[in-house]
Amino acid sequence: MKYENITLAYGERSILRDISLTIEPGEFVFLIGASGSGKTSFIKSILGAKKLKKWHIFDDNGLDISLFSPKELLQYRRSLGTIFQDFKLLPRKTVRENVAFAMEVCGYSNQEITRRVPEVLSKVWLLAKKEAFIESLSGGEIQRTCIARALIHDPKIIIGDEPTGNLDRTNAMEIMHLLEELHQNGKTIIMATHDETIVNTMKKRVIAFEDGKIASDTIHWTYCL
Ligand SMILES: Nc1ncnc2c1ncn2[C@@H]1O[C@H](COP(=O)(O)OP(=O)(O)OP(=O)(O)O)[C@@H](O)[C@H]1O
Ligand SMILES: [Mg+2]
């Protein structure tokens, strides 16, 4: 994906200042930077969830998403799987019911739901827990359910905004192993984080935000923050 001139302002206040960058299919990219530097704003922008002053996003076929119709935009959004710090699951429902519900809302048939739910649950190592209630799960299992939900449309890109932010070290590393596995299987991963240990351990491309701009873009991260 090629993001060009992403510019976001609230009134007079600039939040993202003319950000341009390219993320190749299959890359794994961390977004880092101080609180308020613009990571979440950038993520919302590339999800098409912000009214931007200036922007172009070119998909891998070179089509400009800023010119898409609402229907095409919906299709684009389905090529992105999103995971967040807060889980937003239905706590009194099971793992299977939560993923099935997300598919129902999107208009999938019962037949498709019955086929697809076990498929995505096995991708996040949760098949054995499919009848467990969300409130009985560990933080890592809950986040894995969210990742399963993000996989229902088989997205090319997985975008996480601090997906390990509410997890302890063990569960955070489990989520990172899972994201690495999805990456090995061809998904592009874009993840905002404050977790220095994760960034330093995984040695991926690291884009550092500073005051709404890109301060650095390091392909092979090898040193400490
Ligand atoms: N709806 C809004 N209205 C006005 N300003 C906003 C709005 N949303 C975000 N901002 C401002 O935009 C700036 C960037 O915020 P953003 O949430 O993108 O930062 P961040 O890098 O994700 O920070 P954090 O690490 O704390 O999540 C901040 O100064 C924030 O106050
Ligand atoms: Mg943020």
PDB file of C-alpha atoms and ligand atoms in Angstrom:
ATOM      1  CA  MET A   1       0.000   0.000   0.000  1.00  0.00           C
ATOM      2  CA  LYS A   2       1.178   3.485  -0.797  1.00  0.00           C
ATOM      3  CA  TYR A   3       0.020   6.208   1.583  1.00  0.00           C
ATOM      4  CA  GLU A   4       0.552   9.695   0.194  1.00  0.00           C
ATOM      5  CA  ASN A   5       0.149  13.134   1.751  1.00  0.00           C
ATOM      6  CA  ILE A   6      -1.982  11.895   4.666  1.00  0.00           C
ATOM      7  CA  THR A   7      -2.922  15.170   6.318  1.00  0.00           C
ATOM      8  CA  LEU A   8      -5.329  15.461   9.242  1.00  0.00           C
ATOM      9  CA  ALA A   9      -6.283  18.555  11.207  1.00  0.00           C
ATOM     10  CA  TYR A  10      -8.826  19.425  13.881  1.00  0.00           C
ATOM     11  CA  GLY A  11      -9.669  23.041  13.200  1.00  0.00           C
ATOM     12  CA  GLU A  12      -6.370  24.866  13.106  1.00  0.00           C
ATOM     13  CA  ARG A  13      -4.557  22.058  14.856  1.00  0.00           C
ATOM     14  CA  SER A  14      -2.448  19.760  12.649  1.00  0.00           C
ATOM     15  CA  ILE A  15      -2.480  16.155  13.800  1.00  0.00           C
ATOM     16  CA  LEU A  16      -0.895  14.401  10.795  1.00  0.00           C
ATOM     17  CA  ARG A  17       1.415  16.509   8.651  1.00  0.00           C
ATOM     18  CA  ASP A  18       1.656  15.285   5.091  1.00  0.00           C
ATOM     19  CA  ILE A  19       2.695  11.708   5.823  1.00  0.00           C
ATOM     20  CA  SER A  20       3.832   9.590   2.891  1.00  0.00           C
ATOM     21  CA  LEU A  21       5.039   6.010   3.112  1.00  0.00           C
ATOM     22  CA  THR A  22       4.875   2.684   1.328  1.00  0.00           C
ATOM     23  CA  ILE A  23       4.218  -0.658   2.985  1.00  0.00           C
ATOM     24  CA  GLU A  24       4.852  -3.638   0.743  1.00  0.00           C
ATOM     25  CA  PRO A  25       2.618  -6.734   0.769  1.00  0.00           C
ATOM     26  CA  GLY A  26       3.813  -9.152   3.466  1.00  0.00           C
ATOM     27  CA  GLU A  27       5.744  -6.580   5.519  1.00  0.00           C
ATOM     28  CA  PHE A  28       5.642  -6.421   9.334  1.00  0.00           C
ATOM     29  CA  VAL A  29       5.772  -2.826  10.555  1.00  0.00           C
ATOM     30  CA  PHE A  30       5.702  -1.313  14.029  1.00  0.00           C
ATOM     31  CA  LEU A  31       4.475   2.252  14.573  1.00  0.00           C
ATOM     32  CA  ILE A  32       6.080   3.813  17.620  1.00  0.00           C
ATOM     33  CA  GLY A  33       6.249   7.278  19.149  1.00  0.00           C
ATOM     34  CA  ALA A  34       5.245   9.272  22.209  1.00  0.00           C
ATOM     35  CA  SER A  35       1.639   9.495  23.325  1.00  0.00           C
ATOM     36  CA  GLY A  36      -0.122  12.028  21.097  1.00  0.00           C
ATOM     37  CA  SER A  37       2.393  11.695  18.230  1.00  0.00           C
ATOM     38  CA  GLY A  38      -0.317  10.507  15.826  1.00  0.00           C
ATOM     39  CA  LYS A  39      -0.165   6.687  15.667  1.00  0.00           C
ATOM     40  CA  THR A  40      -3.883   6.106  16.270  1.00  0.00           C
ATOM     41  CA  SER A  41      -4.795   9.019  13.994  1.00  0.00           C
ATOM     42  CA  PHE A  42      -2.685   7.470  11.235  1.00  0.00           C
ATOM     43  CA  ILE A  43      -4.325   4.062  11.765  1.00  0.00           C
ATOM     44  CA  LYS A  44      -7.823   5.566  11.659  1.00  0.00           C
ATOM     45  CA  SER A  45      -6.854   7.486   8.532  1.00  0.00           C
ATOM     46  CA  ILE A  46      -5.692   4.412   6.660  1.00  0.00           C
ATOM     47  CA  LEU A  47      -8.854   2.573   7.720  1.00  0.00           C
ATOM     48  CA  GLY A  48     -10.786   5.334   5.972  1.00  0.00           C
ATOM     49  CA  ALA A  49     -12.375   6.341   9.285  1.00  0.00           C
ATOM     50  CA  LYS A  50     -11.281   9.986   9.327  1.00  0.00           C
ATOM     51  CA  LYS A  51     -12.264  12.958   7.233  1.00  0.00           C
ATOM     52  CA  LEU A  52      -8.858  13.919   5.897  1.00  0.00           C
ATOM     53  CA  LYS A  53      -7.787  17.269   4.549  1.00  0.00           C
ATOM     54  CA  LYS A  54      -5.523  15.729   1.976  1.00  0.00           C
ATOM     55  CA  TRP A  55      -4.867  12.094   1.185  1.00  0.00           C
ATOM     56  CA  HIS A  56      -4.225   9.399  -1.344  1.00  0.00           C
ATOM     57  CA  ILE A  57      -4.000   5.701  -0.623  1.00  0.00           C
ATOM     58  CA  PHE A  58      -2.972   3.494  -3.512  1.00  0.00           C
ATOM     59  CA  ASP A  59      -3.730  -0.207  -3.210  1.00  0.00           C
ATOM     60  CA  ASP A  60      -1.446  -2.891  -4.593  1.00  0.00           C
ATOM     61  CA  ASN A  61      -3.074  -2.518  -8.038  1.00  0.00           C
ATOM     62  CA  GLY A  62      -2.305   1.219  -8.043  1.00  0.00           C
ATOM     63  CA  LEU A  63      -5.961   2.263  -7.563  1.00  0.00           C
ATOM     64  CA  ASP A  64      -6.547   5.427  -5.531  1.00  0.00           C
ATOM     65  CA  ILE A  65      -8.833   4.609  -2.613  1.00  0.00           C
ATOM     66  CA  SER A  66      -9.680   8.279  -2.049  1.00  0.00           C
ATOM     67  CA  LEU A  67     -11.661   8.097  -5.301  1.00  0.00           C
ATOM     68  CA  PHE A  68     -13.597   4.933  -4.370  1.00  0.00           C
ATOM     69  CA  SER A  69     -17.403   4.776  -4.184  1.00  0.00           C
ATOM     70  CA  PRO A  70     -18.936   3.860  -0.771  1.00  0.00           C
ATOM     71  CA  LYS A  71     -19.339   0.261  -1.983  1.00  0.00           C
ATOM     72  CA  GLU A  72     -15.708   0.035  -3.104  1.00  0.00           C
ATOM     73  CA  LEU A  73     -14.631   1.621   0.167  1.00  0.00           C
ATOM     74  CA  LEU A  74     -16.488  -1.103   2.092  1.00  0.00           C
ATOM     75  CA  GLN A  75     -14.635  -3.708   0.050  1.00  0.00           C
ATOM     76  CA  TYR A  76     -11.331  -1.964   0.854  1.00  0.00           C
ATOM     77  CA  ARG A  77     -12.147  -1.949   4.581  1.00  0.00           C
ATOM     78  CA  ARG A  78     -12.821  -5.679   4.409  1.00  0.00           C
ATOM     79  CA  SER A  79      -9.277  -6.197   3.181  1.00  0.00           C
ATOM     80  CA  LEU A  80      -8.115  -4.836   6.551  1.00  0.00           C
ATOM     81  CA  GLY A  81      -8.461  -6.786   9.805  1.00  0.00           C
ATOM     82  CA  THR A  82      -8.330  -4.606  12.897  1.00  0.00           C
ATOM     83  CA  ILE A  83      -7.422  -5.351  16.498  1.00  0.00           C
ATOM     84  CA  PHE A  84      -7.408  -2.906  19.382  1.00  0.00           C
ATOM     85  CA  GLN A  85      -6.304  -2.631  22.979  1.00  0.00           C
ATOM     86  CA  ASP A  86      -9.874  -2.949  24.335  1.00  0.00           C
ATOM     87  CA  PHE A  87     -11.497  -6.112  23.166  1.00  0.00           C
ATOM     88  CA  LYS A  88     -15.150  -5.192  22.520  1.00  0.00           C
ATOM     89  CA  LEU A  89     -16.447  -8.768  22.692  1.00  0.00           C
ATOM     90  CA  LEU A  90     -19.758  -9.988  24.099  1.00  0.00           C
ATOM     91  CA  PRO A  91     -18.628 -11.296  27.536  1.00  0.00           C
ATOM     92  CA  ARG A  92     -21.593 -13.622  28.165  1.00  0.00           C
ATOM     93  CA  LYS A  93     -21.253 -15.354  24.826  1.00  0.00           C
ATOM     94  CA  THR A  94     -18.815 -18.040  23.781  1.00  0.00           C
ATOM     95  CA  VAL A  95     -15.760 -17.679  21.565  1.00  0.00           C
ATOM     96  CA  ARG A  96     -17.654 -19.328  18.700  1.00  0.00           C
ATOM     97  CA  GLU A  97     -20.744 -17.153  19.207  1.00  0.00           C
ATOM     98  CA  ASN A  98     -18.680 -13.962  19.174  1.00  0.00           C
ATOM     99  CA  VAL A  99     -17.010 -14.777  15.867  1.00  0.00           C
ATOM    100  CA  ALA A 100     -20.292 -16.067  14.393  1.00  0.00           C
ATOM    101  CA  PHE A 101     -22.073 -12.875  15.490  1.00  0.00           C
ATOM    102  CA  ALA A 102     -19.510 -10.704  13.684  1.00  0.00           C
ATOM    103  CA  MET A 103     -20.133 -12.742  10.521  1.00  0.00           C
ATOM    104  CA  GLU A 104     -23.934 -12.535  10.911  1.00  0.00           C
ATOM    105  CA  VAL A 105     -23.731  -8.734  11.139  1.00  0.00           C
ATOM    106  CA  CYS A 106     -21.806  -8.740   7.864  1.00  0.00           C
ATOM    107  CA  GLY A 107     -24.520 -10.779   6.142  1.00  0.00           C
ATOM    108  CA  TYR A 108     -22.804 -14.153   5.791  1.00  0.00           C
ATOM    109  CA  SER A 109     -25.101 -17.197   5.404  1.00  0.00           C
ATOM    110  CA  ASN A 110     -25.423 -19.773   8.196  1.00  0.00           C
ATOM    111  CA  GLN A 111     -23.645 -22.261   5.981  1.00  0.00           C
ATOM    112  CA  GLU A 112     -20.674 -19.918   5.496  1.00  0.00           C
ATOM    113  CA  ILE A 113     -20.595 -19.165   9.218  1.00  0.00           C
ATOM    114  CA  THR A 114     -20.568 -22.863  10.145  1.00  0.00           C
ATOM    115  CA  ARG A 115     -17.693 -23.465   7.737  1.00  0.00           C
ATOM    116  CA  ARG A 116     -15.619 -20.344   8.432  1.00  0.00           C
ATOM    117  CA  VAL A 117     -15.757 -20.039  12.256  1.00  0.00           C
ATOM    118  CA  PRO A 118     -13.735 -23.223  12.995  1.00  0.00           C
ATOM    119  CA  GLU A 119     -11.322 -22.219  10.227  1.00  0.00           C
ATOM    120  CA  VAL A 120     -10.471 -18.852  11.802  1.00  0.00           C
ATOM    121  CA  LEU A 121     -10.471 -20.286  15.342  1.00  0.00           C
ATOM    122  CA  SER A 122      -7.871 -22.848  14.337  1.00  0.00           C
ATOM    123  CA  LYS A 123      -5.697 -20.024  12.888  1.00  0.00           C
ATOM    124  CA  VAL A 124      -5.578 -18.437  16.366  1.00  0.00           C
ATOM    125  CA  TRP A 125      -5.117 -21.775  18.207  1.00  0.00           C
ATOM    126  CA  LEU A 126      -8.570 -21.567  19.854  1.00  0.00           C
ATOM    127  CA  LEU A 127     -10.501 -24.444  18.350  1.00  0.00           C
ATOM    128  CA  ALA A 128     -10.425 -26.381  21.630  1.00  0.00           C
ATOM    129  CA  LYS A 129     -11.905 -23.386  23.464  1.00  0.00           C
ATOM    130  CA  LYS A 130     -14.667 -22.603  21.018  1.00  0.00           C
ATOM    131  CA  GLU A 131     -17.482 -23.263  23.513  1.00  0.00           C
ATOM    132  CA  ALA A 132     -15.782 -21.363  26.356  1.00  0.00           C
ATOM    133  CA  PHE A 133     -17.408 -18.154  27.572  1.00  0.00           C
ATOM    134  CA  ILE A 134     -15.381 -14.987  27.019  1.00  0.00           C
ATOM    135  CA  GLU A 135     -15.518 -14.141  30.733  1.00  0.00           C
ATOM    136  CA  SER A 136     -13.768 -17.435  31.531  1.00  0.00           C
ATOM    137  CA  LEU A 137     -10.765 -16.772  29.250  1.00  0.00           C
ATOM    138  CA  SER A 138      -7.283 -15.360  29.830  1.00  0.00           C
ATOM    139  CA  GLY A 139      -6.438 -11.931  28.372  1.00  0.00           C
ATOM    140  CA  GLY A 140      -4.380 -13.601  25.646  1.00  0.00           C
ATOM    141  CA  GLU A 141      -7.255 -15.919  24.699  1.00  0.00           C
ATOM    142  CA  ILE A 142      -9.632 -12.955  24.596  1.00  0.00           C
ATOM    143  CA  GLN A 143      -7.301 -11.053  22.272  1.00  0.00           C
ATOM    144  CA  ARG A 144      -6.920 -14.191  20.139  1.00  0.00           C
ATOM    145  CA  THR A 145     -10.734 -14.260  19.807  1.00  0.00           C
ATOM    146  CA  CYS A 146     -10.515 -10.651  18.566  1.00  0.00           C
ATOM    147  CA  ILE A 147      -7.862 -11.691  16.054  1.00  0.00           C
ATOM    148  CA  ALA A 148     -10.155 -14.534  14.889  1.00  0.00           C
ATOM    149  CA  ARG A 149     -12.913 -11.969  14.411  1.00  0.00           C
ATOM    150  CA  ALA A 150     -10.492  -9.761  12.443  1.00  0.00           C
ATOM    151  CA  LEU A 151      -9.739 -12.716  10.137  1.00  0.00           C
ATOM    152  CA  ILE A 152     -13.316 -13.443   9.021  1.00  0.00           C
ATOM    153  CA  HIS A 153     -12.999 -11.650   5.662  1.00  0.00           C
ATOM    154  CA  ASP A 154      -9.528 -13.137   5.140  1.00  0.00           C
ATOM    155  CA  PRO A 155      -7.894  -9.681   5.156  1.00  0.00           C
ATOM    156  CA  LYS A 156      -4.547  -9.062   3.459  1.00  0.00           C
ATOM    157  CA  ILE A 157      -3.522  -6.562   6.123  1.00  0.00           C
ATOM    158  CA  ILE A 158      -3.882  -6.814   9.904  1.00  0.00           C
ATOM    159  CA  ILE A 159      -3.756  -3.481  11.694  1.00  0.00           C
ATOM    160  CA  GLY A 160      -3.330  -3.442  15.468  1.00  0.00           C
ATOM    161  CA  ASP A 161      -3.522  -0.393  17.715  1.00  0.00           C
ATOM    162  CA  GLU A 162      -1.673  -1.466  20.869  1.00  0.00           C
ATOM    163  CA  PRO A 163      -3.187  -4.979  20.766  1.00  0.00           C
ATOM    164  CA  THR A 164      -0.951  -6.070  23.656  1.00  0.00           C
ATOM    165  CA  GLY A 165      -1.557  -2.905  25.687  1.00  0.00           C
ATOM    166  CA  ASN A 166      -3.804  -4.580  28.270  1.00  0.00           C
ATOM    167  CA  LEU A 167      -1.929  -7.866  28.487  1.00  0.00           C
ATOM    168  CA  ASP A 168       0.731  -9.170  30.833  1.00  0.00           C
ATOM    169  CA  ARG A 169       4.136 -10.157  29.419  1.00  0.00           C
ATOM    170  CA  THR A 170       3.267 -13.841  28.818  1.00  0.00           C
ATOM    171  CA  ASN A 171       0.010 -13.082  27.027  1.00  0.00           C
ATOM    172  CA  ALA A 172       1.593 -10.208  25.072  1.00  0.00           C
ATOM    173  CA  MET A 173       4.347 -12.499  23.784  1.00  0.00           C
ATOM    174  CA  GLU A 174       1.764 -15.150  22.871  1.00  0.00           C
ATOM    175  CA  ILE A 175      -0.073 -12.563  20.752  1.00  0.00           C
ATOM    176  CA  MET A 176       3.210 -11.557  19.113  1.00  0.00           C
ATOM    177  CA  HIS A 177       3.961 -15.209  18.265  1.00  0.00           C
ATOM    178  CA  LEU A 178       0.536 -15.456  16.683  1.00  0.00           C
ATOM    179  CA  LEU A 179       1.030 -12.251  14.662  1.00  0.00           C
ATOM    180  CA  GLU A 180       4.426 -13.561  13.545  1.00  0.00           C
ATOM    181  CA  GLU A 181       2.757 -16.804  12.392  1.00  0.00           C
ATOM    182  CA  LEU A 182       0.116 -14.858  10.442  1.00  0.00           C
ATOM    183  CA  HIS A 183       2.928 -12.768   8.943  1.00  0.00           C
ATOM    184  CA  GLN A 184       4.799 -15.960   7.940  1.00  0.00           C
ATOM    185  CA  ASN A 185       1.577 -17.073   6.240  1.00  0.00           C
ATOM    186  CA  GLY A 186       1.591 -13.950   4.077  1.00  0.00           C
ATOM    187  CA  LYS A 187      -0.350 -11.300   6.001  1.00  0.00           C
ATOM    188  CA  THR A 188       0.904  -7.734   6.178  1.00  0.00           C
ATOM    189  CA  ILE A 189       1.038  -6.590   9.809  1.00  0.00           C
ATOM    190  CA  ILE A 190       0.938  -2.949  10.916  1.00  0.00           C
ATOM    191  CA  MET A 191       1.005  -2.508  14.679  1.00  0.00           C
ATOM    192  CA  ALA A 192       1.229   0.562  16.925  1.00  0.00           C
ATOM    193  CA  THR A 193       2.856  -0.127  20.276  1.00  0.00           C
ATOM    194  CA  HIS A 194       4.569   1.419  23.286  1.00  0.00           C
ATOM    195  CA  ASP A 195       6.135  -1.917  24.232  1.00  0.00           C
ATOM    196  CA  GLU A 196       9.907  -1.495  23.852  1.00  0.00           C
ATOM    197  CA  THR A 197      10.596  -5.138  24.663  1.00  0.00           C
ATOM    198  CA  ILE A 198       8.388  -6.319  21.810  1.00  0.00           C
ATOM    199  CA  VAL A 199       9.886  -3.861  19.305  1.00  0.00           C
ATOM    200  CA  ASN A 200      13.454  -4.701  20.357  1.00  0.00           C
ATOM    201  CA  THR A 201      12.842  -8.458  20.348  1.00  0.00           C
ATOM    202  CA  MET A 202      11.082  -8.774  17.018  1.00  0.00           C
ATOM    203  CA  LYS A 203      13.554  -6.728  14.902  1.00  0.00           C
ATOM    204  CA  LYS A 204      11.061  -5.620  12.256  1.00  0.00           C
ATOM    205  CA  ARG A 205      10.635  -2.379  10.312  1.00  0.00           C
ATOM    206  CA  VAL A 206       9.957   0.437  12.775  1.00  0.00           C
ATOM    207  CA  ILE A 207       8.336   3.755  11.842  1.00  0.00           C
ATOM    208  CA  ALA A 208       8.649   6.384  14.561  1.00  0.00           C
ATOM    209  CA  PHE A 209       6.060   9.163  14.753  1.00  0.00           C
ATOM    210  CA  GLU A 210       6.836  12.552  16.233  1.00  0.00           C
ATOM    211  CA  ASP A 211       4.342  15.375  16.383  1.00  0.00           C
ATOM    212  CA  GLY A 212       2.291  14.131  13.408  1.00  0.00           C
ATOM    213  CA  LYS A 213       5.317  13.410  11.227  1.00  0.00           C
ATOM    214  CA  ILE A 214       7.567  10.433  10.539  1.00  0.00           C
ATOM    215  CA  ALA A 215      10.765  10.985  12.507  1.00  0.00           C
ATOM    216  CA  SER A 216      12.474   7.794  11.331  1.00  0.00           C
ATOM    217  CA  ASP A 217      11.808   4.665   9.305  1.00  0.00           C
ATOM    218  CA  THR A 218      14.170   1.791  10.090  1.00  0.00           C
ATOM    219  CA  ILE A 219      13.945  -1.356   7.990  1.00  0.00           C
ATOM    220  CA  HIS A 220      15.882  -3.694  10.307  1.00  0.00           C
ATOM    221  CA  TRP A 221      15.468  -2.501  13.877  1.00  0.00           C
ATOM    222  CA  THR A 222      18.457  -3.665  15.893  1.00  0.00           C
ATOM    223  CA  TYR A 223      18.943  -1.238  18.747  1.00  0.00           C
ATOM    224  CA  CYS A 224      17.163  -0.103  21.879  1.00  0.00           C
ATOM    225  CA  LEU A 225      14.659   2.738  22.044  1.00  0.00           C
TER     226      LEU A 225
HETATM  227  N1  LIG B   1     -11.170  13.784  17.948  1.00  0.00           N
HETATM  228  C1  LIG B   1     -10.114  14.570  18.212  1.00  0.00           C
HETATM  229  N2  LIG B   1     -10.238  15.922  18.330  1.00  0.00           N
HETATM  230  C2  LIG B   1      -9.175  16.708  18.564  1.00  0.00           C
HETATM  231  N3  LIG B   1      -7.920  16.243  18.717  1.00  0.00           N
HETATM  232  C3  LIG B   1      -7.725  14.917  18.630  1.00  0.00           C
HETATM  233  C4  LIG B   1      -8.813  14.002  18.367  1.00  0.00           C
HETATM  234  N4  LIG B   1      -8.305  12.740  18.324  1.00  0.00           N
HETATM  235  C5  LIG B   1      -6.982  12.867  18.570  1.00  0.00           C
HETATM  236  N5  LIG B   1      -6.627  14.161  18.745  1.00  0.00           N
HETATM  237  C6  LIG B   1      -5.276  14.665  19.006  1.00  0.00           C
HETATM  238  O1  LIG B   1      -4.418  14.180  18.000  1.00  0.00           O
HETATM  239  C7  LIG B   1      -3.111  13.957  18.524  1.00  0.00           C
HETATM  240  C8  LIG B   1      -2.646  12.582  18.131  1.00  0.00           C
HETATM  241  O2  LIG B   1      -3.425  11.623  18.844  1.00  0.00           O
HETATM  242  P1  LIG B   1      -3.291  10.063  18.623  1.00  0.00           P
HETATM  243  O3  LIG B   1      -4.386   9.413  19.377  1.00  0.00           O
HETATM  244  O4  LIG B   1      -3.205   9.793  17.160  1.00  0.00           O
HETATM  245  O5  LIG B   1      -1.871   9.770  19.304  1.00  0.00           O
HETATM  246  P2  LIG B   1      -1.171   8.382  19.600  1.00  0.00           P
HETATM  247  O6  LIG B   1       0.211   8.471  19.029  1.00  0.00           O
HETATM  248  O7  LIG B   1      -2.011   7.256  19.168  1.00  0.00           O
HETATM  249  O8  LIG B   1      -1.046   8.415  21.205  1.00  0.00           O
HETATM  250  P3  LIG B   1      -1.127   7.178  22.245  1.00  0.00           P
HETATM  251  O9  LIG B   1       0.231   6.565  22.229  1.00  0.00           O
HETATM  252  O10 LIG B   1      -1.409   7.866  23.556  1.00  0.00           O
HETATM  253  O11 LIG B   1      -2.212   6.265  21.830  1.00  0.00           O
HETATM  254  C9  LIG B   1      -3.203  14.188  20.021  1.00  0.00           C
HETATM  255  O12 LIG B   1      -2.658  15.434  20.319  1.00  0.00           O
HETATM  256  C10 LIG B   1      -4.691  14.130  20.301  1.00  0.00           C
HETATM  257  O13 LIG B   1      -5.017  14.965  21.373  1.00  0.00           O
HETATM  258 MG    MG B   2      -2.956   5.701  20.155  1.00  0.00          MG
END
